[in-house]
Every structure is written in C-alpha cells, then in structure tokens.
Amino acid sequence: MAKIDLPITGRETGRVPVQHLDTNYLNVTKGALSWLLTLDHKRIGVMYLIGITSAFAIGGLAALLFRLELFNPGMQFMTHETYNQFFSIHGAVMVFLFIIPGIPAALGNMVLPLMLGAKDVAFPRLNLGSFYLWLGGAFFFLWTLIDGGLDTGWTFYTPYSSSVSSTAVIQATAGAFVLGFSSIFTGLNFIVTIHKMRPPGMTWHKLPLFLWGMYATAVIQVLATPVLGITLLMLIMERALGIGIFDPKNGGDPVMFQHFFWFYSHPAVYIMILPAMAIVSELIATFSRKHIFGYKMIAYSSVSIALLSFLVWGHHMFVSGQSALAGVIFSAITFTIAIPSAIKVFNWLATLYKGSVSLETPMLYALEFIWLFTIGGLTGLFLSVMSTDVFLHDTYFIVAHFHYVMVGGTLFAFLGGLHYWWPKMMGRMYDEKFSQAASIIAFLGFNLAFFPQFIMGSQGMPRRYADYKPDFTLYHQLSTIGTLVLGIGILMIVYALLKSLRDGRKAPANPWGGATMEWDCPSPPPHFNFEHPPHASDPYDMERVKWDDEVQGWVPVPGYQSRIQH
Amino acid sequence: MSNDHGHGDKPFLAHHFEDEDHQFDSGKLGIWVFLVTEILFFSGLFCAYAIYRSMHPEVFVFASTALDTKWGAINTCVLLFSSLTAAWAVRNAQLGQNKRLIMNLALTILCAFGFMGIKYIEYKHKFHVGLKPGTYYAPTDEAYPGHAGLKAQTVAFVAEEGQGQEHGAGEVQVPAAAEHPAGEVTQHGAEGEAHAKGHGAPWNDPTVPVEVRERLKIFFGIYFCMTGLHGIHVLLGIVVFGWLLTRAIRGHFTPSYYGPVDFSALYWHIVDLIWIYLFPLLYLIH
Amino acid sequence: MSSTTAHEHGAAAHGAPAGHADHGAGKHHALPGWLLFGTWIALMALTGLTVFSAQYDLGAFDIPIAMTIATIKAFLVMLIFMHLAWDKGFHSVLIFGSLFFVWLFIGFLAIDRGQYQSNKDQFDRNKYQSAPQ
C-alpha cells in the first residue's frame, strides 16, 4: 500500500493540506475480488450506489411504462392484470430496493466515518454482509420478475396475497425479508459507530446534523424492521400452509395483517425521510455560509420524529375495518408528528435568512426539497384528518402525497447529497451549469407529473386503476408528460455525473466550504481516511475555512480560534 | 486486501479501534442492539398469540392438551442449564481458564442438541397424530388425549345475542373409543343437543359448530411458528457456539480478548429468555 | 447517552493495568461461580413452581401468576447471566425500551381487535352458514 505523506489535514499544521490524491481508496488495490471482498466502507458505499441506481432504473422504467398506458383512457398495450403487475413491481422495487436502503447505504456508508474522523464503521464485516443481503434481496426480486411477477401492490394485503393472487408472492416477500435484515444490520452498525467512534471533543451536541439524522433513522431501522420480518414470514406461512392468522378463509384476520404491516411501514417512511432531512440541514448551512439555525431543535426533532413515528401507523388504515376508536387515536397523534417536521423547515428558512446564499447544484436540490417536502408534508396533514381521509384514501391524492415526500423529498435530497459529496467520493467536479439545468428540469418535470394527481385524486380518481373515466384524461396526460420530463432530467443528471469521472476537474478537498470533518481529508480519501481523528469543533462554524484561489477550494484557516461557545 | 487486523501482539484487534477495550465496548453495544431486534422480531408472534388467546381462550385451553407438559418442562431445564454453562464459559474466558472454557462451550452445544432432540420427538408425535399446521391440520383420535381431572373450559361461541358464557365445569369428552378417565363419564344427550350451538358443549362434539372446532388449527399454526422460529435460533446458536469452540481450542481467547464468547452468550440467553415465556404460554394453559 | 469518545477510551485503557482487573467492579469483572450456580438453582426452582401451580385452576389468576414467575426468571437471566446489573445503564434502557415498543404494538392491536371482534365473529358465522359440515 502506497505510503501517503502526512500531514493530510491542515488543522494542526496550518499548512494547506493535501487536496487531491491520485492513489486513493478507489484504486489502491485492483481487481474484482478486492471490491467484492472489501471491508472499506467507502467501496461498499460505491457498490451500493451502483446497486440502488440500477434498482431505481428498473422501478422507474416500470412507472414510465404504466404511465404511458394511462395516457389515454381505455387499454392501449396492457391488460388489467399486466397493469397490476407494473404498479406492484414499481412500488416494491422502489420502496425496498431503492428508497429505504438509498441514503443510508450509499451516502451514509461513504460519509459517516469520514464525518467522525474514523477509519471505518464499527463493524466492517457486518457492513459487507449488509451489502450482500441487499444483493440477495435484489436476487429474489429478479426471480419474482421472471417467475410470475407480483400483482398484490407493494403492501401485500391479505387475503389477496395469501390465497388469491397467482403471482410470485412468496419470492417477493422473501426478497423483502432479506432486504429487511440488510437494513437492520446497517442501522445497528451506524448506532454503534456514532456511539463509540466519535473523535476527541465531539460531544453529542457537536455531532453534525447529518449524523443525528442517520442515528434517528438507525433507531427506527432497528426497532421497526424486525416486525416487518416476522410479518412477511407469517405471510409466507399463510400462503404456503394456510396457518390462519391473516387469511379469513383459514380463520384469520386481514385487518391484523394491516396492523402488523403498517407497524413497520409507517416508521419506514421516516427511514426514508429522516436521512433526506439530514442532508438538507448540511446543504442549507454550507451554501448559506452560516451556522445552522436552531441546531438543537433540529437534532431533537429528528429523534422525536423517530419515536413518534411508532404511534401513528393506523392512519393508513382508516377505511380498513379498524375500529373508529383506533382511528380517532391515530388521527390525533398523527397531527402531532407534523410539528417536528415543521420545526425543521422553519429552522432551515431561518438559516437562509441573511445568509450568503449561493445556488450551486446541491443547494438547488436543497431548496427544491423544501418546496416539495412542504407540499408533501402539508397534504399529509390533510390526510391525517380521518373525516377527509375517508374520501381521499386510495385515490390519486394519496399517490401524489407520497410521491411528493418520497420523490420530491427523499430523491431530491439524495441527489443533493450525491452532488455535494460527489467530489469527495470520486475526486472530480461535474459540469456545474449542466447539472443545475438538469436539476431544474427534473424539478419542473416532477411537479408536472404529480401536482395534477392531487387534483384528480380529490375529484375521485382512484389509484391502482388501469382505466378511468374520460373526465380525468387531461390530468393523466399532464402527469405522463411530467413523468417523461422528469425522466429526461434524471438521465441528464446521470450523464453529467458519469461524464465528470472522465472529464471533470480534479476536486479539491473542500470544494463547497463545509465545516464538517469529511472535508478535512483529500478528495478522494485514502484507504484509511485519517491517520488520527482530528479534534472536533463546531460542525457549522463556517469561518473555520476560507477560499483559496490557488487550490480553487476552501482550506482551513491557520490558527483559527472558534468564537462559538458550547 | 483490506488489512483489518494486525496490531502485532494483538492479532484480534481490528485496525479501526483504538484498543481492545474500545473494541469490546463497541461489540457489546452491538450485540445489545441486535438483541433488541430479536425481541422485536419475536414480538409479532407473541402479539398474534396474545390477540388470538384473548379472543378465543377456550381454543387455547383445549388445544394445549395436545402438548406434553413433561417434554416442555424438560426442555426448559435443558435450556436453563445451557444458560448456566454459557455464562460460566464467559467467566472461564475472563479468568483465562481455557480448558474449562472449552468444556462449558461443549456442554452448551450438547444442551442445544438435546433441546432440538426433544423438539424432534414432540414434532414427530404431532405429525403422527395429524396435528399439522394450517390446511394440513387433520387430527386423529389420539390427538387430544384425555387427562384425569382436567376440566376443559368450554366457553360458548359468541351467541347471537352477543354474550359469551363461560362454563367452568364441563368435562372433557374423550373422542370416540379412547379410554375414559376412571369415574368420569361424560354426559351429553339432551344437554349436548341443547348446547348444540356451542353453549357449553365439549370440543369434539360434532354438534359444535365447525367454525369453532376449526379454530384449533390456528393454535397449531401459532405453536409451530413460535417453536419453529425459536428452534431455528437454537440451531443458529449451535453454529455460533461451534465456531467459538474451535476458536477456544486454538487458544484465541484471553482475559483481554474474550468478546466473542461474551456476546454469543448474550445471544444464547435471549434464546433462553424467549423459551422462558413460550413454555408457560404454550404448555401450561388451563 | 454515552459521551465517551474514542480518544478518551484510548487514554483510559492506557492508564489501566494490563490484563484488566478480574475481580474489580466494571465491565470486565468475572461473576463469581456461586452466584452463577445459585441463579441457576433459583431458575430451576421457579420452573418447578410454575409447573406445579399450573396443575391448579386458579381462574383469572392463571395467566398473571404464570407470567409473573416467567418474568422473575427473565429478570434473573437478564440481571445476572446477562450482566445487566453491572453494565452501563444504557443497555438496560435498550432492553426495557424495546419491551415498551412491544407492549405498544400488542396493546394497540388488542384494543382495536376488541372493538371490531364482533365484525369478525359475524363474518365467521356467515362463512360457515352455507359451508358443508
């Protein structure tokens, strides 16, 4: 292994630190086995990135196809049964293979140890194990696609999934089961890493907000996902043996299935959004050149969202046969969960206020997130009111709501984080103008795709329907066009990032001026990250770094004394 | 290629930890978080059990007569003993007593095999008498043996009026031509017919509605899921302790490096804990 | 939450005597043999008690008594065999916290099911109305 001349960080020495490494974690060893058997969290992160992007492509393609079918009323090139398969595959692949693992696996794995000045996560072999479990789950889903598909919806409701559907339900649920364990072990790893591998001086209140978000996410992963595991196992038993827990044909209770399923799946949506919010906190602070406003409120709101998320699952079940009493309780508690989310949005806005805002690509995504998540979150509040939800449940209103939060929220924040940390991960800068344009096109396409869905949903257009009354045609057409525009935007994004690998300018250690620890090591980092963990300071003390024209990046201010009291 | 070990004299200290203490603490927290996930994992089955038993207690009372308390109690003792040997193995490792460590690890594994052996006996018997899960449930006459003095609670099927009635002192009717417990003759006749809709009639009386009798198979669905999942965890424990045993024989564990023994023992105690609750819930219902 | 950092760990370890105190307080102390053995005896006795008491019909107290005995056994295993009595408090928080979530799950479901059980019973009755016996 090549010996890197130290010092790498400039904090202690006052000299401009090493900016870019030609020999780094990506190429320090070569060959397929050195990747497939790696214990390096950064390589694992890259492998995950490739995996989840591929899953996104499959899920996205499925969506594109059925949105083309929906362009006009009547059936054009699908049958009703095929349509059911397409939306089920779209949902299952996107939820289980892309969005739940997404940010923690691809970005979290890459960045978390770097932000802690650590050499790796607490359990590197478990980390690799998590990746192979993800691959295993992906394999089961591929098997599902080949062996009859899935038409139950990603929610697998009984009794359709247990005794009526003739599709590959068992393979799909087995895949989700395996993916669940991937998620659990990642969460476990992150919890222990954050507890035990912080650098000197990094108290809990000096933890970057990205890590608070990852920690809260990990808590949910560890508590909720096992319940999904047992639910799916019992569903497989129900389908294979007819044990009679969930299927009324055998004496079971389908509402109980929904309770079991949503006990996990509601907290799961917070697994999806908390990392996204965590990224946005980082982006807003860095690109406003300002200390994040309300650090403690944002940190605690992440934890409170994680805990509250376990108390509201019944709001997915208002019309399921659940009792009115349970409905009222769940509805009331759901109102409260809007509060910590709103707290975050207000703190971000307060951070922007009087900040020195620049609109690089990551910041564009962060601002787009705030817009899209606010809409998504507010519409969630409409749905939490039981009396309105009774009319809106299973309409396109719901579809629009969750796409605003999951795509507008999580995907856009993921893209923001990807663009933010891309120079660190790959050592290359991408074409800024092109990427900004791609971001805006994706944003416009997304809104065109999903805003009409709110309207038609409130007018009664049901979800998961292959055909519809001609009254809704305009909305469907707008939505399909929007989907195509979004698709173009995403292709542009991927193109720009891939192109940067070959043509991009070599990245400095700190291209954006962030004050968190990952910017103290070169881009890309060496295999071992840091020789010793740097001493922690306030993660949002922007004055710690200054622009250096020579390296075209930000460097630590020598001899800097922080004026921030802790 | 990643060279994650190699602090010279400490071959098992991973490179990303400061020292052995750091590694131990991290591993300890890690295993406790994992045990949390195990608890949540089993909770689904306990939940299904709790709901079904509270809604249909009579089903559980009757169905558990098919389970042999003796084997359940022996299994409980076997697991408790194995918990002792596992905890003792940790002590041996901490004190550097390698030979005793090996012995206790081996004993733990033996107990685990013993547990699985008894499970095999129980399952084999159940399959033999047709007590299989789900749609394969087809009890033979020997499936529900009568027990002298056992009083079956034949709680009435929810009547049209929506009122459940509990009859405490019904007598178990032993099916078909099987033996009658001495001195306890079942009396049905007119009483049976009058209760034909489920008011106080014993279980295998053909006048009891089939939807009531069919619920028995749900008990066995839950039984096989719970004990089966638990059994899988015991098997995994055998694998883990087997791995520990080979490492102990090679002398890997010292008073300053015994984390794997400690953490595996914690896993084993959780397996024991689950059984501590399974045993009364499944076998000791009256 | 633990505020121990990696650096502090390193410092503490270098300060401690090599080989870690076997009998001192703290995470590395080995439990005395009599304590382990005695706990096991207690567990066996409690098992005997629960089997014994199960032979008697105690009406509504059947389940609470069995569960209480099981819980006492569980506490013995957790506090002594699993070392929780001497461990960091956080580990206890983890376990009892998770049990809180289990209780939440079961509790909510039981409440809801209790409310709609009559629907299910109605369904079951209707299902078998026309079914062949």
mmCIF file of C-alpha atoms in Angstrom, chain A residues 115-338:
data_model
loop_
_atom_site.group_PDB
_atom_site.id
_atom_site.type_symbol
_atom_site.label_atom_id
_atom_site.label_comp_id
_atom_site.label_asym_id
_atom_site.label_seq_id
_atom_site.Cartn_x
_atom_site.Cartn_y
_atom_site.Cartn_z
ATOM 1 C CA MET A 115 -17.620 12.880 9.410
ATOM 2 C CA LEU A 116 -16.420 11.195 12.576
ATOM 3 C CA GLY A 117 -12.772 11.230 11.611
ATOM 4 C CA ALA A 118 -12.882 7.459 11.939
ATOM 5 C CA LYS A 119 -11.167 4.806 9.887
ATOM 6 C CA ASP A 120 -14.308 2.769 9.277
ATOM 7 C CA VAL A 121 -17.675 1.892 10.720
ATOM 8 C CA ALA A 122 -17.784 -0.169 13.915
ATOM 9 C CA PHE A 123 -18.371 -3.494 12.167
ATOM 10 C CA PRO A 124 -16.897 -3.509 8.660
ATOM 11 C CA ARG A 125 -17.626 -7.172 8.006
ATOM 12 C CA LEU A 126 -21.224 -6.708 9.038
ATOM 13 C CA ASN A 127 -21.309 -3.783 6.632
ATOM 14 C CA LEU A 128 -20.214 -6.017 3.779
ATOM 15 C CA GLY A 129 -22.768 -8.537 4.987
ATOM 16 C CA SER A 130 -25.461 -5.883 4.724
ATOM 17 C CA PHE A 131 -24.452 -5.263 1.134
ATOM 18 C CA TYR A 132 -24.655 -8.929 0.243
ATOM 19 C CA LEU A 133 -28.030 -9.152 1.914
ATOM 20 C CA TRP A 134 -29.123 -6.269 -0.308
ATOM 21 C CA LEU A 135 -27.873 -8.217 -3.311
ATOM 22 C CA GLY A 136 -29.698 -11.291 -2.053
ATOM 23 C CA GLY A 137 -32.923 -9.350 -1.778
ATOM 24 C CA ALA A 138 -32.378 -7.972 -5.247
ATOM 25 C CA PHE A 139 -31.877 -11.506 -6.499
ATOM 26 C CA PHE A 140 -35.223 -12.566 -5.013
ATOM 27 C CA PHE A 141 -36.922 -9.642 -6.744
ATOM 28 C CA LEU A 142 -35.346 -10.574 -10.052
ATOM 29 C CA TRP A 143 -36.590 -14.088 -9.509
ATOM 30 C CA THR A 144 -40.041 -12.625 -8.863
ATOM 31 C CA LEU A 145 -39.933 -10.749 -12.149
ATOM 32 C CA ILE A 146 -39.056 -13.884 -14.061
ATOM 33 C CA ASP A 147 -41.337 -16.246 -12.210
ATOM 34 C CA GLY A 148 -44.758 -14.669 -12.497
ATOM 35 C CA GLY A 149 -44.277 -11.142 -11.249
ATOM 36 C CA LEU A 150 -46.232 -9.513 -8.447
ATOM 37 C CA ASP A 151 -49.691 -8.008 -8.564
ATOM 38 C CA THR A 152 -50.600 -7.504 -4.923
ATOM 39 C CA GLY A 153 -49.287 -3.970 -4.650
ATOM 40 C CA TRP A 154 -46.157 -3.414 -2.576
ATOM 41 C CA THR A 155 -48.351 -3.683 0.520
ATOM 42 C CA PHE A 156 -49.167 -7.402 0.126
ATOM 43 C CA TYR A 157 -52.601 -7.113 1.697
ATOM 44 C CA THR A 158 -54.340 -10.354 2.603
ATOM 45 C CA PRO A 159 -56.376 -12.244 1.580
ATOM 46 C CA TYR A 160 -55.397 -11.369 -1.971
ATOM 47 C CA SER A 161 -51.727 -12.045 -1.352
ATOM 48 C CA SER A 162 -52.277 -15.149 0.748
ATOM 49 C CA SER A 163 -54.874 -17.055 -1.184
ATOM 50 C CA VAL A 164 -55.978 -15.356 -4.380
ATOM 51 C CA SER A 165 -53.023 -13.991 -6.320
ATOM 52 C CA SER A 166 -51.227 -16.444 -8.544
ATOM 53 C CA THR A 167 -48.081 -14.355 -8.852
ATOM 54 C CA ALA A 168 -44.689 -14.897 -7.224
ATOM 55 C CA VAL A 169 -45.746 -13.525 -3.856
ATOM 56 C CA ILE A 170 -43.501 -15.793 -1.811
ATOM 57 C CA GLN A 171 -40.378 -14.821 -3.745
ATOM 58 C CA ALA A 172 -41.189 -11.139 -3.426
ATOM 59 C CA THR A 173 -41.889 -11.336 0.300
ATOM 60 C CA ALA A 174 -38.755 -13.414 0.809
ATOM 61 C CA GLY A 175 -36.836 -10.685 -1.013
ATOM 62 C CA ALA A 176 -38.296 -8.003 1.215
ATOM 63 C CA PHE A 177 -37.479 -10.172 4.241
ATOM 64 C CA VAL A 178 -33.821 -10.442 3.250
ATOM 65 C CA LEU A 179 -33.664 -6.720 2.493
ATOM 66 C CA GLY A 180 -35.092 -6.077 5.936
ATOM 67 C CA PHE A 181 -32.071 -7.690 7.506
ATOM 68 C CA SER A 182 -29.763 -5.649 5.325
ATOM 69 C CA SER A 183 -31.474 -2.575 6.708
ATOM 70 C CA ILE A 184 -31.334 -3.802 10.309
ATOM 71 C CA PHE A 185 -27.617 -4.511 10.205
ATOM 72 C CA THR A 186 -26.854 -1.159 8.610
ATOM 73 C CA GLY A 187 -28.840 0.559 11.354
ATOM 74 C CA LEU A 188 -27.079 -1.462 14.042
ATOM 75 C CA ASN A 189 -23.697 -0.574 12.580
ATOM 76 C CA PHE A 190 -24.493 3.129 12.478
ATOM 77 C CA ILE A 191 -25.804 3.228 16.023
ATOM 78 C CA VAL A 192 -22.652 1.657 17.422
ATOM 79 C CA THR A 193 -20.389 3.767 15.200
ATOM 80 C CA ILE A 194 -21.999 7.008 16.299
ATOM 81 C CA HIS A 195 -21.954 5.972 19.954
ATOM 82 C CA LYS A 196 -18.452 4.613 20.101
ATOM 83 C CA MET A 197 -16.315 6.119 17.381
ATOM 84 C CA ARG A 198 -16.657 9.840 17.755
ATOM 85 C CA PRO A 199 -13.391 11.793 17.705
ATOM 86 C CA PRO A 200 -11.964 13.679 20.677
ATOM 87 C CA GLY A 201 -14.121 16.666 21.505
ATOM 88 C CA MET A 202 -17.185 15.554 19.585
ATOM 89 C CA THR A 203 -19.884 15.552 22.173
ATOM 90 C CA TRP A 204 -23.421 14.741 21.128
ATOM 91 C CA HIS A 205 -24.063 18.455 20.680
ATOM 92 C CA LYS A 206 -21.205 18.775 18.243
ATOM 93 C CA LEU A 207 -22.431 15.949 16.095
ATOM 94 C CA PRO A 208 -23.213 17.101 12.532
ATOM 95 C CA LEU A 209 -26.932 17.088 11.867
ATOM 96 C CA PHE A 210 -26.425 14.537 9.096
ATOM 97 C CA LEU A 211 -25.333 12.127 11.812
ATOM 98 C CA TRP A 212 -28.230 12.999 14.103
ATOM 99 C CA GLY A 213 -30.489 12.155 11.187
ATOM 100 C CA MET A 214 -28.674 8.908 10.469
ATOM 101 C CA TYR A 215 -28.823 7.985 14.148
ATOM 102 C CA ALA A 216 -32.566 8.589 14.362
ATOM 103 C CA THR A 217 -33.012 6.591 11.151
ATOM 104 C CA ALA A 218 -30.962 3.748 12.576
ATOM 105 C CA VAL A 219 -33.132 3.648 15.690
ATOM 106 C CA ILE A 220 -36.200 3.171 13.519
ATOM 107 C CA GLN A 221 -34.461 0.579 11.356
ATOM 108 C CA VAL A 222 -33.562 -1.459 14.411
ATOM 109 C CA LEU A 223 -36.945 -1.258 16.124
ATOM 110 C CA ALA A 224 -39.381 -1.454 13.221
ATOM 111 C CA THR A 225 -37.828 -3.665 10.575
ATOM 112 C CA PRO A 226 -37.866 -6.876 12.633
ATOM 113 C CA VAL A 227 -41.634 -6.557 12.843
ATOM 114 C CA LEU A 228 -41.802 -6.434 9.058
ATOM 115 C CA GLY A 229 -39.609 -9.504 9.040
ATOM 116 C CA ILE A 230 -41.949 -11.541 11.176
ATOM 117 C CA THR A 231 -44.990 -10.223 9.297
ATOM 118 C CA LEU A 232 -43.602 -11.355 5.963
ATOM 119 C CA LEU A 233 -42.563 -14.685 7.421
ATOM 120 C CA MET A 234 -46.080 -15.217 8.711
ATOM 121 C CA LEU A 235 -47.470 -14.172 5.344
ATOM 122 C CA ILE A 236 -45.318 -16.775 3.643
ATOM 123 C CA MET A 237 -46.593 -19.364 6.134
ATOM 124 C CA GLU A 238 -50.141 -18.219 5.477
ATOM 125 C CA ARG A 239 -49.734 -18.561 1.748
ATOM 126 C CA ALA A 240 -47.795 -21.801 1.835
ATOM 127 C CA LEU A 241 -49.511 -23.581 4.710
ATOM 128 C CA GLY A 242 -52.696 -21.698 5.450
ATOM 129 C CA ILE A 243 -51.965 -21.249 9.149
ATOM 130 C CA GLY A 244 -54.921 -18.961 9.648
ATOM 131 C CA ILE A 245 -53.522 -15.776 11.129
ATOM 132 C CA PHE A 246 -54.164 -13.323 8.325
ATOM 133 C CA ASP A 247 -56.491 -15.021 5.863
ATOM 134 C CA PRO A 248 -60.175 -15.161 6.760
ATOM 135 C CA LYS A 249 -60.533 -18.258 4.640
ATOM 136 C CA ASN A 250 -58.493 -20.068 7.269
ATOM 137 C CA GLY A 251 -59.966 -18.245 10.218
ATOM 138 C CA GLY A 252 -57.535 -15.357 10.173
ATOM 139 C CA ASP A 253 -57.880 -11.604 10.356
ATOM 140 C CA PRO A 254 -56.879 -9.397 7.408
ATOM 141 C CA VAL A 255 -57.066 -6.213 9.454
ATOM 142 C CA MET A 256 -54.471 -7.735 11.730
ATOM 143 C CA PHE A 257 -52.214 -8.142 8.714
ATOM 144 C CA GLN A 258 -52.531 -4.458 8.017
ATOM 145 C CA HIS A 259 -51.724 -3.596 11.624
ATOM 146 C CA PHE A 260 -48.639 -5.796 11.508
ATOM 147 C CA PHE A 261 -47.588 -4.445 8.128
ATOM 148 C CA TRP A 262 -48.043 -0.766 8.916
ATOM 149 C CA PHE A 263 -46.442 -1.017 12.332
ATOM 150 C CA TYR A 264 -43.228 -1.298 10.308
ATOM 151 C CA SER A 265 -44.169 0.531 7.167
ATOM 152 C CA HIS A 266 -45.130 3.746 8.755
ATOM 153 C CA PRO A 267 -41.843 4.128 10.638
ATOM 154 C CA ALA A 268 -40.278 3.002 7.345
ATOM 155 C CA VAL A 269 -41.382 6.184 5.646
ATOM 156 C CA TYR A 270 -39.435 8.039 8.294
ATOM 157 C CA ILE A 271 -36.465 5.829 7.486
ATOM 158 C CA MET A 272 -36.906 7.314 4.052
ATOM 159 C CA ILE A 273 -37.248 10.963 5.007
ATOM 160 C CA LEU A 274 -35.019 11.453 8.052
ATOM 161 C CA PRO A 275 -31.757 10.910 6.145
ATOM 162 C CA ALA A 276 -33.082 13.264 3.474
ATOM 163 C CA MET A 277 -33.762 15.974 6.013
ATOM 164 C CA ALA A 278 -30.361 15.311 7.500
ATOM 165 C CA ILE A 279 -28.714 16.023 4.161
ATOM 166 C CA VAL A 280 -30.735 19.187 3.668
ATOM 167 C CA SER A 281 -29.509 20.554 7.006
ATOM 168 C CA GLU A 282 -25.943 20.169 5.801
ATOM 169 C CA LEU A 283 -26.608 21.722 2.416
ATOM 170 C CA ILE A 284 -28.548 24.709 3.696
ATOM 171 C CA ALA A 285 -25.872 25.599 6.229
ATOM 172 C CA THR A 286 -22.919 25.222 3.881
ATOM 173 C CA PHE A 287 -24.476 27.113 0.994
ATOM 174 C CA SER A 288 -25.724 29.937 3.202
ATOM 175 C CA ARG A 289 -22.229 30.262 4.704
ATOM 176 C CA LYS A 290 -23.996 30.416 8.017
ATOM 177 C CA HIS A 291 -24.309 28.396 11.175
ATOM 178 C CA ILE A 292 -27.436 26.274 11.061
ATOM 179 C CA PHE A 293 -30.250 27.986 12.943
ATOM 180 C CA GLY A 294 -31.670 26.034 15.841
ATOM 181 C CA TYR A 295 -29.185 23.161 15.878
ATOM 182 C CA LYS A 296 -30.623 21.545 18.987
ATOM 183 C CA MET A 297 -34.183 21.842 17.777
ATOM 184 C CA ILE A 298 -33.312 20.156 14.515
ATOM 185 C CA ALA A 299 -31.348 17.441 16.307
ATOM 186 C CA TYR A 300 -34.078 16.688 18.807
ATOM 187 C CA SER A 301 -36.782 16.883 16.172
ATOM 188 C CA SER A 302 -35.086 14.017 14.346
ATOM 189 C CA VAL A 303 -35.222 11.848 17.429
ATOM 190 C CA SER A 304 -38.772 12.835 18.259
ATOM 191 C CA ILE A 305 -39.910 12.055 14.717
ATOM 192 C CA ALA A 306 -38.283 8.651 15.087
ATOM 193 C CA LEU A 307 -40.157 7.926 18.306
ATOM 194 C CA LEU A 308 -43.490 9.447 17.328
ATOM 195 C CA SER A 309 -43.434 7.515 14.067
ATOM 196 C CA PHE A 310 -44.282 4.365 16.016
ATOM 197 C CA LEU A 311 -47.539 5.760 17.287
ATOM 198 C CA VAL A 312 -49.344 6.647 14.085
ATOM 199 C CA TRP A 313 -49.456 3.640 11.793
ATOM 200 C CA GLY A 314 -53.221 3.339 11.885
ATOM 201 C CA HIS A 315 -53.635 6.400 9.698
ATOM 202 C CA HIS A 316 -53.008 4.068 6.765
ATOM 203 C CA MET A 317 -55.973 2.013 7.894
ATOM 204 C CA PHE A 318 -58.846 4.421 8.425
ATOM 205 C CA VAL A 319 -61.046 2.518 5.978
ATOM 206 C CA SER A 320 -59.696 -0.941 6.578
ATOM 207 C CA GLY A 321 -62.147 -2.223 9.165
ATOM 208 C CA GLN A 322 -60.108 -0.882 12.030
ATOM 209 C CA SER A 323 -62.301 0.391 14.839
ATOM 210 C CA ALA A 324 -63.399 4.018 14.967
ATOM 211 C CA LEU A 325 -61.760 4.346 18.364
ATOM 212 C CA ALA A 326 -58.362 3.354 16.982
ATOM 213 C CA GLY A 327 -58.924 5.673 14.034
ATOM 214 C CA VAL A 328 -59.534 8.647 16.274
ATOM 215 C CA ILE A 329 -56.475 7.929 18.394
ATOM 216 C CA PHE A 330 -54.204 7.503 15.398
ATOM 217 C CA SER A 331 -55.589 10.570 13.725
ATOM 218 C CA ALA A 332 -54.943 12.751 16.754
ATOM 219 C CA ILE A 333 -51.395 11.533 17.268
ATOM 220 C CA THR A 334 -50.660 11.986 13.551
ATOM 221 C CA PHE A 335 -51.350 15.708 13.882
ATOM 222 C CA THR A 336 -48.509 15.950 16.358
ATOM 223 C CA ILE A 337 -45.919 14.417 14.080
ATOM 224 C CA ALA A 338 -46.221 17.357 11.711
#
